[in-house]
Amino acid sequence: MQLLKYDVIILGSGIGGFTTAIHSSNLNKKAKIAIISKLHAMRSHSVSAEGGISGVLYPEINKDSEKLHAYDTIKGSDYLSDQDAVELLVKNAPKEIVFFEHLGVPWNRDQKGIIQERPFGGMSIPRTAFAADKTGFFMMRSLYDQVQSLPNVDIFHENFATKILRTKDAVGVFIIDLATGKHKVIYGSSLVIATGGFSRVYKITTTSHSTTGDGIALAYNAGASLKDVEFVQFHPTALVPNGILITEAARGEGGYLLNKDNERFMKRYASSKMELAPRDIISRAIITEINEGRGMKDPSSGLEYVYLDLRHLGKEIINKKLPMIKEICIKTIGLNPEEEPIPVRPAAHFTMGGINTDIDGRVLDIELNHINNLWAVGECGCVSVHGANRLGSNSLSQCSVWGRVVGKEVSKNTHDIKHDDLKELEKLAEEEELRLNVLFDKKGMYTAYELEDEMREVMEKHFYVYRNEKEMKKGLDILEKLLKKSTNLRIQDKSNIFNTNLRDTLEFINQIELAHAVAVAALNRKESRGAHSRTDYPKRDDRVWLKHTILAKDGSGIKINYSDVKITKWKPEERKY
Amino acid sequence: MKTSKYFAFFYLSMGFLPILFFLLLISAFYSYMYFKELLILIGLDLLVFSILGGLEIYKRSDKVKTNKLVKNYLSNVKNDGYNIVIAGFDIKSKEIKQKQYKVNINKYTSVLDAILDVKKAQDNTIALRYSCRMGICGSCGMVINGKPSLACETNFIKVAKNNVVTVEPMQAHPIVKDLVTDFKDFFDKHSSVEPHLIRENTKEQMTGKTPYDQKPDDTNKFLPYSYCIMCGLCNDACPVVNSNPEFLGPQALSQAYRYQMDSRDQSKDRLTAIDKLTGLWGCEFAGACSKACPKGVDPASAIQLLKMVSISDDLKGKNDGEKNEV
């Protein structure tokens, strides 16, 4: 086992992880910074972000304001977002768009060179800057390329973290180097978790295969609490049958949603915003249409869907602003959106909840105390800007804003590691090595793959857009059984070199824990708010449920606690579009 | 077999046409500038390289084992339903071994879907890279039925020959296991060409509040080259990379061009660093990279344009790399 000392350790290499690395590196040139990624670092799921990044760029021209952006975000969140965090987001987001411009992102500009902004769901004014429909990709490439110029940042490609090791003053990560199977401990004074969400616990999802929430599960097992994990965003327009994201920008540019009768059905659900209502509302509308028999059915997968029609936009807009959508449709389902409407249905897309953090990104335990030396950035952390439902394009700004906030914090938190701490870390690492060896050699009953399929079916069936007590209880029962079965696994691949079987198994163990947490939290919240919509409690209940759900691990069970929603200027009101 | 040879000859002869044209242009240019020695040098250089390049493609076409193997294989196989042949690198015997699996396919199934189904249900040990499954992360580059491709955006039925699809790892990167290859060298080459905007005022770059000036026309100069997803397929297809590991390769060079052409960039050293035989002058203009790129980046043209930029900068005395060396 190799021990490597760094000052700042960043787990995850998406937009959150990379921005943290760049800012901490710039602020503290002496700090040694490690980025650990289970993929090649430039391939993280952030590359799949399509539509754009929100931020008020031209208040003097279009009468937009930070206040309005904050209000839209808070109303979109169904009043569950912490308003101080939202204010921080909207204040800094414009700066971040410029920051990415300075790194080389080719934002779409008008003839004068002014960065253009497009309309997005739930935003009352166009305020989403974009680089065609590959915004996340361009941001990721610029970040990765910028990191190449930083001498004090090392990237560990394809190193899979299995455990967070904590002592009083030190923090470390136990990792498996996939290429060689060798174990390593990277330790230091600060650890930033930036590993993204866990939408892969669902069967049909817009997210990449790697979005398994490993960092959240690791933090959860290291004593951190989880916040608001019952809120899972279903993106209304995922391609049928493979679930690939068809960006909200397709509707922002003017696309229609149509049912079987060729009707723009959104007029019955959100008459003023139509196709640009927030995602939770459109997802419910689509599922209602399907349930009432106005959807269509794909014979090969059995999935029901509605149409997203872009034909009237014309070739020029599609080629200039939505080229990737066209490419994806043609390459994966052989359909040209210029000529035919696109079959879409809601699919798991974003997990609003995650590791409970304060406004500076510091990780909290169930009593809301800081956990030393631990931060979380991006989708994996829940700083509560998205509340019960995220508005499209706010996620990229969240990652960049808190990347800077946390980068600054960790650049100051560099200290020497004492001998005692190191000894303790070594001991913890040995325990982890033992656990992995047992898992590796165990001749268990199940493979992770069969259990994983079952878990995904359950989540899709019992914890989808509409939920109710009876279905969720059934689902929770199966998940609990799966959780037990997950201690009885076998790994077929016994080699050390690039053992994806071992990786998949560890990922499944992480996912089943998170799926279980989602189920517990969802069953517990007896109201409908944002993305959490219960047919047995169809109304929002501010009297009882205007609070965050906090979960923590308690032996093999789960403890539940609550924390207040921070309200500064905007009192909860009815949410209508 | 024969077809691939013809293909190579075709390439060999076709390869000369643009080169002749290029030579014509350059000779006109240089005779005007009275740089006779340089003209002969470059002319000879290109001539030798194009012949070498053609020979290399010819050799490689002979070496493309899969096609041969697949053909032999097909004659022995009964075609009941769809099959996938994974010609992966076996870590025990240290050689490529072929395994055949039956797969359930519908009209939407991608080659990646098929491999992952096999991995889940038939052989958990198969190693491959994959992530976004929408052609943007660049993980799943491999050789599919002899052609370097992304597995996630290759439709199974469309590429199947006699209901069989054969996949094998890329050949220009060292192979680790099954379909996984080692990207270290590839990443190192990328990072060696200063692939980022260089600004004199770095503090302003990190914290400044106003965007740099850039018009759509400026953006369009580099935009086509900014779609690179670093999948490695262009390097895999490049005959020069395959024969000379020192060559920077189409990926790194196209990215050097991308940042060089960005009006916001203020780099002084990028061109100097790649102005060498293993850099931009190593390209023999086979064009295989542009054909292989799944994202429509045209590295071959980027490199030729980069040569132009380098020469014109040289003549203008902007690029003082050579002079420093002398």
PDB file of C-alpha atoms in Angstrom, chain A residues 101-106 109, chain B residues 196-199 212-214 218-219 221-223 226 255-267 270:
ATOM      1  CA  GLU A 101     -15.080  32.804 -21.207  1.00  0.00           C
ATOM      2  CA  HIS A 102     -11.586  33.629 -19.957  1.00  0.00           C
ATOM      3  CA  LEU A 103     -10.687  29.942 -20.008  1.00  0.00           C
ATOM      4  CA  GLY A 104     -11.686  29.675 -23.659  1.00  0.00           C
ATOM      5  CA  VAL A 105     -15.297  28.449 -23.749  1.00  0.00           C
ATOM      6  CA  PRO A 106     -16.776  29.448 -27.124  1.00  0.00           C
ATOM      7  CA  ARG A 109     -22.228  35.470 -29.258  1.00  0.00           C
TER       8      ARG A 109
ATOM      9  CA  HIS B 196      -5.151  26.271 -22.980  1.00  0.00           C
ATOM     10  CA  LEU B 197      -5.494  30.009 -23.361  1.00  0.00           C
ATOM     11  CA  ILE B 198      -2.311  31.794 -22.387  1.00  0.00           C
ATOM     12  CA  ARG B 199      -2.805  35.301 -21.015  1.00  0.00           C
ATOM     13  CA  TYR B 212     -12.522  39.281 -23.698  1.00  0.00           C
ATOM     14  CA  ASP B 213     -13.359  40.722 -27.057  1.00  0.00           C
ATOM     15  CA  GLN B 214     -14.311  38.103 -29.618  1.00  0.00           C
ATOM     16  CA  ASP B 218     -13.075  34.933 -34.630  1.00  0.00           C
ATOM     17  CA  THR B 219     -14.838  32.085 -32.872  1.00  0.00           C
ATOM     18  CA  LYS B 221     -11.709  30.149 -36.800  1.00  0.00           C
ATOM     19  CA  PHE B 222     -11.178  27.623 -34.016  1.00  0.00           C
ATOM     20  CA  LEU B 223     -14.675  26.284 -33.306  1.00  0.00           C
ATOM     21  CA  SER B 226     -12.767  22.538 -30.394  1.00  0.00           C
ATOM     22  CA  GLN B 255      -5.624  21.109 -30.245  1.00  0.00           C
ATOM     23  CA  ALA B 256      -2.493  23.225 -30.583  1.00  0.00           C
ATOM     24  CA  TYR B 257      -4.154  24.742 -33.645  1.00  0.00           C
ATOM     25  CA  ARG B 258      -7.441  25.232 -31.780  1.00  0.00           C
ATOM     26  CA  TYR B 259      -5.793  27.380 -29.108  1.00  0.00           C
ATOM     27  CA  GLN B 260      -3.328  29.012 -31.512  1.00  0.00           C
ATOM     28  CA  MET B 261      -6.210  30.329 -33.618  1.00  0.00           C
ATOM     29  CA  ASP B 262      -8.196  31.650 -30.656  1.00  0.00           C
ATOM     30  CA  SER B 263      -8.114  35.443 -30.832  1.00  0.00           C
ATOM     31  CA  ARG B 264      -7.985  35.539 -27.019  1.00  0.00           C
ATOM     32  CA  ASP B 265      -4.733  33.591 -26.875  1.00  0.00           C
ATOM     33  CA  GLN B 266      -1.402  35.348 -26.230  1.00  0.00           C
ATOM     34  CA  SER B 267       1.000  32.419 -26.358  1.00  0.00           C
ATOM     35  CA  ARG B 270       3.341  27.071 -28.483  1.00  0.00           C
TER      36      ARG B 270
END
